[in-house]
Coordinates of C-alpha atoms in Angstrom, one line a residue:
M837 CA 1.3 6.4 11.3
T838 CA -0.4 9.8 10.4
A839 CA -1.8 10.8 7.2
T840 CA 1.3 12.9 6.5
E841 CA 3.6 9.9 7.1
R842 CA 1.7 8.0 4.6
L843 CA 1.9 10.6 1.9
I844 CA 4.1 11.0 -1.2
I845 CA 4.1 14.1 -3.4
S846 CA 5.7 14.8 -6.7
E847 CA 5.6 17.7 -9.0
Y848 CA 6.4 18.3 -12.6
A849 CA 6.7 21.4 -14.8
S850 CA 7.1 21.6 -18.6
A851 CA 6.3 23.9 -21.5
A852 CA 2.8 22.4 -21.6
G853 CA 1.9 23.1 -18.0
Q854 CA 2.6 21.9 -14.5
G855 CA 1.1 19.5 -12.0
Q856 CA 1.3 18.0 -8.6
F857 CA 0.5 14.5 -7.6
A858 CA -0.1 13.0 -4.1
Y859 CA -0.4 9.4 -3.3
G860 CA -1.3 8.1 0.2
Q861 CA -2.2 4.9 2.0
P862 CA -5.5 4.6 3.8
A863 CA -5.7 4.0 7.5
P864 CA -4.8 0.4 8.4
A865 CA -8.5 -0.5 9.2
L866 CA -9.5 0.6 5.6
R867 CA -6.8 -1.3 3.7
P868 CA -9.0 -4.4 3.1
Y869 CA -11.2 -2.0 1.1
V870 CA -9.2 0.8 -0.2
R871 CA -5.9 0.4 -2.1
R872 CA -4.8 3.9 -2.2
Y873 CA -5.6 7.6 -2.3
G874 CA -4.4 9.9 -5.0
G875 CA -4.6 13.8 -5.4
F876 CA -4.1 15.7 -8.5
Y877 CA -3.5 19.3 -9.5
E878 CA -2.8 19.8 -13.3
T879 CA -2.5 22.8 -15.4
A880 CA -1.4 20.9 -18.6
M881 CA -2.6 22.4 -21.8
P882 CA -6.2 21.0 -22.4
P883 CA -7.5 18.9 -23.8
F884 CA -5.5 16.0 -22.3
Q885 CA -6.8 12.6 -22.8
R886 CA -6.3 9.3 -20.8
L887 CA -7.2 5.8 -21.9
E888 CA -8.6 4.2 -18.8
V889 CA -8.3 0.5 -19.3
P890 CA -10.2 -2.2 -17.2
S891 CA -8.6 -2.9 -13.9
A892 CA -9.3 -4.6 -10.5
D893 CA -10.2 -1.2 -9.0
V894 CA -13.6 0.8 -8.6
A895 CA -12.4 4.3 -8.9
L896 CA -14.1 7.2 -7.1
I897 CA -13.2 10.7 -8.5
I898 CA -14.0 13.6 -6.2
N899 CA -13.6 16.6 -8.3
F900 CA -13.2 20.3 -7.4
G901 CA -11.7 21.4 -10.7
A902 CA -12.9 21.5 -14.3
A903 CA -15.3 18.8 -15.3
F904 CA -14.0 15.8 -17.1
V905 CA -15.5 14.4 -20.3
V906 CA -15.8 10.7 -20.2
A907 CA -16.4 8.5 -23.2
G908 CA -17.3 5.0 -22.2
P909 CA -16.7 2.4 -20.9
G910 CA -17.6 0.9 -24.2
P911 CA -17.8 2.3 -27.8
T912 CA -21.5 3.2 -27.5
V913 CA -21.3 5.4 -24.6
P914 CA -21.0 9.1 -25.9
P915 CA -18.7 11.7 -24.4
T916 CA -20.5 13.0 -21.3
P917 CA -19.3 15.8 -18.9
H918 CA -18.9 14.6 -15.4
D919 CA -17.8 16.4 -12.2
S920 CA -17.5 13.9 -9.4
F921 CA -18.1 10.2 -10.3
V922 CA -17.7 6.5 -9.7
V923 CA -16.6 3.9 -12.2
G924 CA -17.3 0.3 -11.5
L925 CA -15.3 -2.6 -12.9
H926 CA -15.5 -2.5 -16.6
T927 CA -14.5 -4.8 -19.5
T928 CA -13.8 -2.2 -22.2
S929 CA -11.8 1.0 -22.1
A930 CA -12.9 4.5 -21.4
L931 CA -11.6 7.8 -22.8
V932 CA -11.3 10.5 -20.1
T933 CA -10.6 14.2 -21.5
A934 CA -9.5 17.0 -19.1
V935 CA -10.9 20.2 -20.7
G936 CA -9.5 22.5 -18.1
P937 CA -7.2 22.7 -15.1
S938 CA -7.7 19.5 -13.0
A939 CA -8.1 19.3 -9.2
C940 CA -9.3 16.0 -7.8
V941 CA -9.1 13.2 -5.3
Q942 CA -9.2 9.6 -6.4
V943 CA -10.0 6.8 -4.3
D944 CA -9.2 3.4 -5.6
F945 CA -11.4 0.8 -3.9
T946 CA -11.5 -3.1 -4.2
P947 CA -15.0 -4.0 -5.5
L948 CA -15.9 -5.3 -1.9
G949 CA -14.6 -2.0 -0.4
A950 CA -16.8 0.1 -2.8
H951 CA -19.7 -2.2 -2.1
R952 CA -19.2 -1.6 1.7
C953 CA -18.0 2.2 1.7
L954 CA -20.5 3.4 -1.1
G955 CA -23.5 1.2 0.1
V956 CA -24.4 0.2 -3.5
A957 CA -24.5 -3.2 -5.3
M958 CA -21.5 -3.4 -7.7
R959 CA -23.8 -4.8 -10.4
A960 CA -25.3 -1.3 -10.6
L961 CA -21.8 0.1 -11.3
A962 CA -20.4 -2.5 -13.7
N963 CA -19.5 -1.0 -17.1
R964 CA -20.8 2.4 -16.1
T965 CA -19.7 5.9 -15.1
V966 CA -22.1 7.1 -12.4
A967 CA -22.4 10.6 -10.8
L968 CA -21.3 10.7 -7.2
A969 CA -24.6 12.5 -6.3
D970 CA -26.5 9.4 -7.7
V971 CA -24.5 7.1 -5.3
L972 CA -24.1 9.1 -2.1
G973 CA -26.8 11.8 -2.6
P974 CA -26.3 14.9 -0.4
A975 CA -23.5 13.1 1.5
G976 CA -21.5 13.2 -1.8
T977 CA -21.9 16.9 -2.2
R978 CA -20.8 17.6 1.4
L979 CA -17.7 15.5 0.8
V980 CA -16.8 17.3 -2.4
E981 CA -17.1 20.6 -0.5
Q982 CA -15.1 19.4 2.5
L983 CA -12.3 18.1 0.4
A984 CA -12.1 21.3 -1.7
A985 CA -11.9 23.4 1.5
A986 CA -9.1 21.4 3.0
D987 CA -5.7 23.0 3.0
S988 CA -3.5 20.1 2.2
W989 CA -3.4 16.5 0.8
A990 CA -2.7 15.1 4.1
A991 CA -5.8 16.9 5.4
R992 CA -7.9 15.5 2.6
F993 CA -6.6 12.0 3.0
A994 CA -7.3 12.1 6.8
L995 CA -10.9 13.3 6.1
L996 CA -11.3 10.3 3.7
D997 CA -10.1 8.1 6.4
Q998 CA -12.7 9.5 8.8
V999 CA -15.6 9.3 6.3
L1000 CA -14.9 5.9 4.8
L1001 CA -14.2 4.3 8.2
A1002 CA -17.5 5.4 9.5
R1003 CA -19.3 4.2 6.4
S1004 CA -17.5 0.8 6.4
M1005 CA -18.4 0.3 10.2
A1006 CA -22.0 1.1 9.6
A1007 CA -22.2 -1.3 6.6
P1008 CA -23.9 -4.7 7.2
A1009 CA -21.5 -7.7 7.7
L1010 CA -20.2 -9.3 4.7
D1011 CA -20.5 -13.0 4.1
E1012 CA -17.0 -14.3 4.8
R1013 CA -16.9 -16.4 1.6
L1014 CA -16.9 -13.1 -0.5
P1015 CA -13.5 -11.8 0.7
W1016 CA -12.2 -15.4 0.5
I1017 CA -13.3 -15.5 -3.3
W1018 CA -11.8 -12.2 -3.9
E1019 CA -8.5 -13.3 -2.3
Q1020 CA -8.4 -16.6 -4.3
L1021 CA -9.0 -14.7 -7.5
T1022 CA -6.6 -11.9 -7.0
Q1023 CA -3.8 -14.0 -5.6
A1024 CA -3.8 -16.3 -8.6
G1025 CA -4.3 -13.5 -11.0
G1026 CA -7.7 -15.0 -12.1
Q1027 CA -6.3 -18.4 -12.7
V1028 CA -8.8 -20.2 -10.5
A1029 CA -11.4 -22.9 -11.7
I1030 CA -14.9 -21.5 -11.0
A1031 CA -16.1 -25.1 -10.1
A1032 CA -13.4 -25.2 -7.5
L1033 CA -14.6 -21.9 -5.9
A1034 CA -18.2 -23.2 -5.9
A1035 CA -17.2 -26.4 -4.2
E1036 CA -15.2 -24.6 -1.5
T1037 CA -18.0 -22.2 -0.8
G1038 CA -20.8 -24.7 -0.8
W1039 CA -22.6 -22.7 -3.3
S1040 CA -24.0 -23.9 -6.7
Q1041 CA -22.2 -22.4 -9.7
R1042 CA -25.3 -20.4 -10.3
H1043 CA -25.6 -19.0 -7.0
L1044 CA -21.8 -18.2 -7.0
I1045 CA -22.2 -16.2 -10.3
A1046 CA -25.1 -14.1 -8.7
R1047 CA -23.3 -13.5 -5.6
C1048 CA -20.2 -12.3 -7.7
R1049 CA -22.3 -10.1 -9.7
E1050 CA -23.8 -8.4 -6.7
A1051 CA -20.4 -7.9 -4.6
F1052 CA -18.0 -7.5 -7.5
G1053 CA -20.0 -6.3 -10.5
L1054 CA -19.0 -9.2 -12.8
P1055 CA -19.6 -12.9 -13.1
P1056 CA -16.5 -14.9 -11.9
K1057 CA -15.3 -16.1 -15.2
L1058 CA -15.3 -12.5 -16.7
L1059 CA -13.9 -11.2 -13.4
A1060 CA -11.0 -13.7 -13.7
R1061 CA -10.2 -12.4 -17.2
V1062 CA -10.1 -8.8 -15.9
L1063 CA -7.8 -9.7 -13.0
R1064 CA -5.4 -11.5 -15.4
F1065 CA -5.5 -8.6 -17.7
D1066 CA -4.8 -6.2 -14.7
R1067 CA -1.7 -8.3 -13.8
L1068 CA -0.6 -7.9 -17.4
M1069 CA -1.0 -4.1 -17.3
Q1070 CA 0.8 -3.8 -14.0
L1071 CA 3.8 -5.8 -15.5
L1072 CA 3.8 -3.6 -18.6
A1073 CA 4.1 -0.6 -16.7
T1074 CA 7.4 -1.7 -15.1
L1075 CA 9.0 -3.7 -17.9
P1076 CA 11.8 -1.9 -20.2
P1077 CA 11.8 -2.6 -24.1
P1078 CA 12.1 -4.9 -25.7
I1079 CA 9.3 -6.8 -24.3
D1080 CA 9.3 -10.6 -24.7
W1081 CA 5.6 -11.1 -25.3
R1082 CA 5.6 -14.8 -25.4
Q1083 CA 7.4 -14.9 -21.9
L1084 CA 5.0 -12.3 -20.7
A1085 CA 1.8 -14.3 -21.9
S1086 CA 3.2 -17.3 -19.9
A1087 CA 3.8 -15.2 -16.8
C1088 CA 0.3 -13.8 -16.7
G1089 CA -1.4 -17.2 -17.5
Y1090 CA -2.4 -16.8 -21.3
Y1091 CA -2.4 -19.8 -23.4
D1092 CA 0.1 -18.2 -25.8
Q1093 CA 1.1 -14.9 -27.4
A1094 CA -2.1 -14.9 -29.7
H1095 CA -4.4 -15.3 -26.6
L1096 CA -2.6 -12.3 -24.9
I1097 CA -3.0 -10.2 -28.2
N1098 CA -6.7 -11.0 -28.4
E1099 CA -7.4 -10.1 -24.7
V1100 CA -5.5 -6.9 -24.8
Q1101 CA -7.5 -5.8 -28.0
Q1102 CA -10.9 -6.9 -26.4
F1103 CA -10.2 -5.0 -23.1
S1104 CA -8.3 -1.9 -24.3
G1105 CA -9.2 -1.6 -28.0
Q1106 CA -5.5 -1.4 -28.7
T1107 CA -2.8 -3.8 -29.9
P1108 CA -0.2 -4.6 -27.2
V1109 CA 2.4 -2.7 -29.1
A1110 CA 0.2 0.4 -29.6
L1111 CA -0.7 0.3 -26.0
V1112 CA 2.9 0.3 -24.9
Q1113 CA 3.5 3.3 -27.1
R1114 CA 0.7 5.2 -25.2
Q1115 CA 2.3 4.5 -21.9
L1116 CA 2.8 7.6 -19.7
P1117 CA 5.9 8.1 -17.5
D1118 CA 6.1 7.0 -13.9
A1119 CA 3.5 4.4 -14.3
G1120 CA 1.0 7.2 -15.0
G1121 CA -1.5 5.1 -17.1
W1122 CA -2.1 5.4 -20.8
R1123 CA -2.3 8.3 -23.1
G1124 CA -5.6 8.6 -24.9
D1125 CA -4.8 10.9 -27.9

């Protein structure tokens, strides 16, 4: 299957501006490491803000448009201009503001994929927004230039396949227990006993925590909470109103509705109802303003 055959493009136009969105699947050999590619052209009237809530992805933004202003993750990180950057797993929301026409590519990595393809420990990216140049050095600058010069989304995604495949193949072999841990946590939506994971791997709980911080960015109990929240966000993006919060809490593994409300407020800074009111169309995320 070619990059073109793995590509979906949609467009919109309104009084506020226009945009084009492209989504693509990585090459089969990359799918354990990369969930999807995205491409964006937007000329919507700036400033436009998105609320980026915690998820199971490590996001790489390769930007060849106007810079973004990123506040967070966390309330103590001031708004900072960024061109191309990486956001590790985070446990509080970030506010991303487009201050001009946007043109960028986004790569959504699994944490192990980012660890392998970017060549950096995930604990160094956790709860941080880091400039691409600080992660990849001159290779990051070349990648931005090559993607900007490409004449189509298909060409950009094919270039990403080439670059990321080469980097993943050159990376040291992973301990096979790490993909197994990630699979157990993600398949169960975070509802796995940490003691059971330690017993199955043969590691002590202290060693398990250290390895998870290195490979995923977060200790296993906190990672499990983020994965459960991520499952909730995915369901919220598809459910029509009215939402049965009690049933949703049960489906996602929360003790009760109050537990769900508390976790949503901790991770997003919003009540569940307020977060739903910020939802953008076509599962496009969450409005920040």
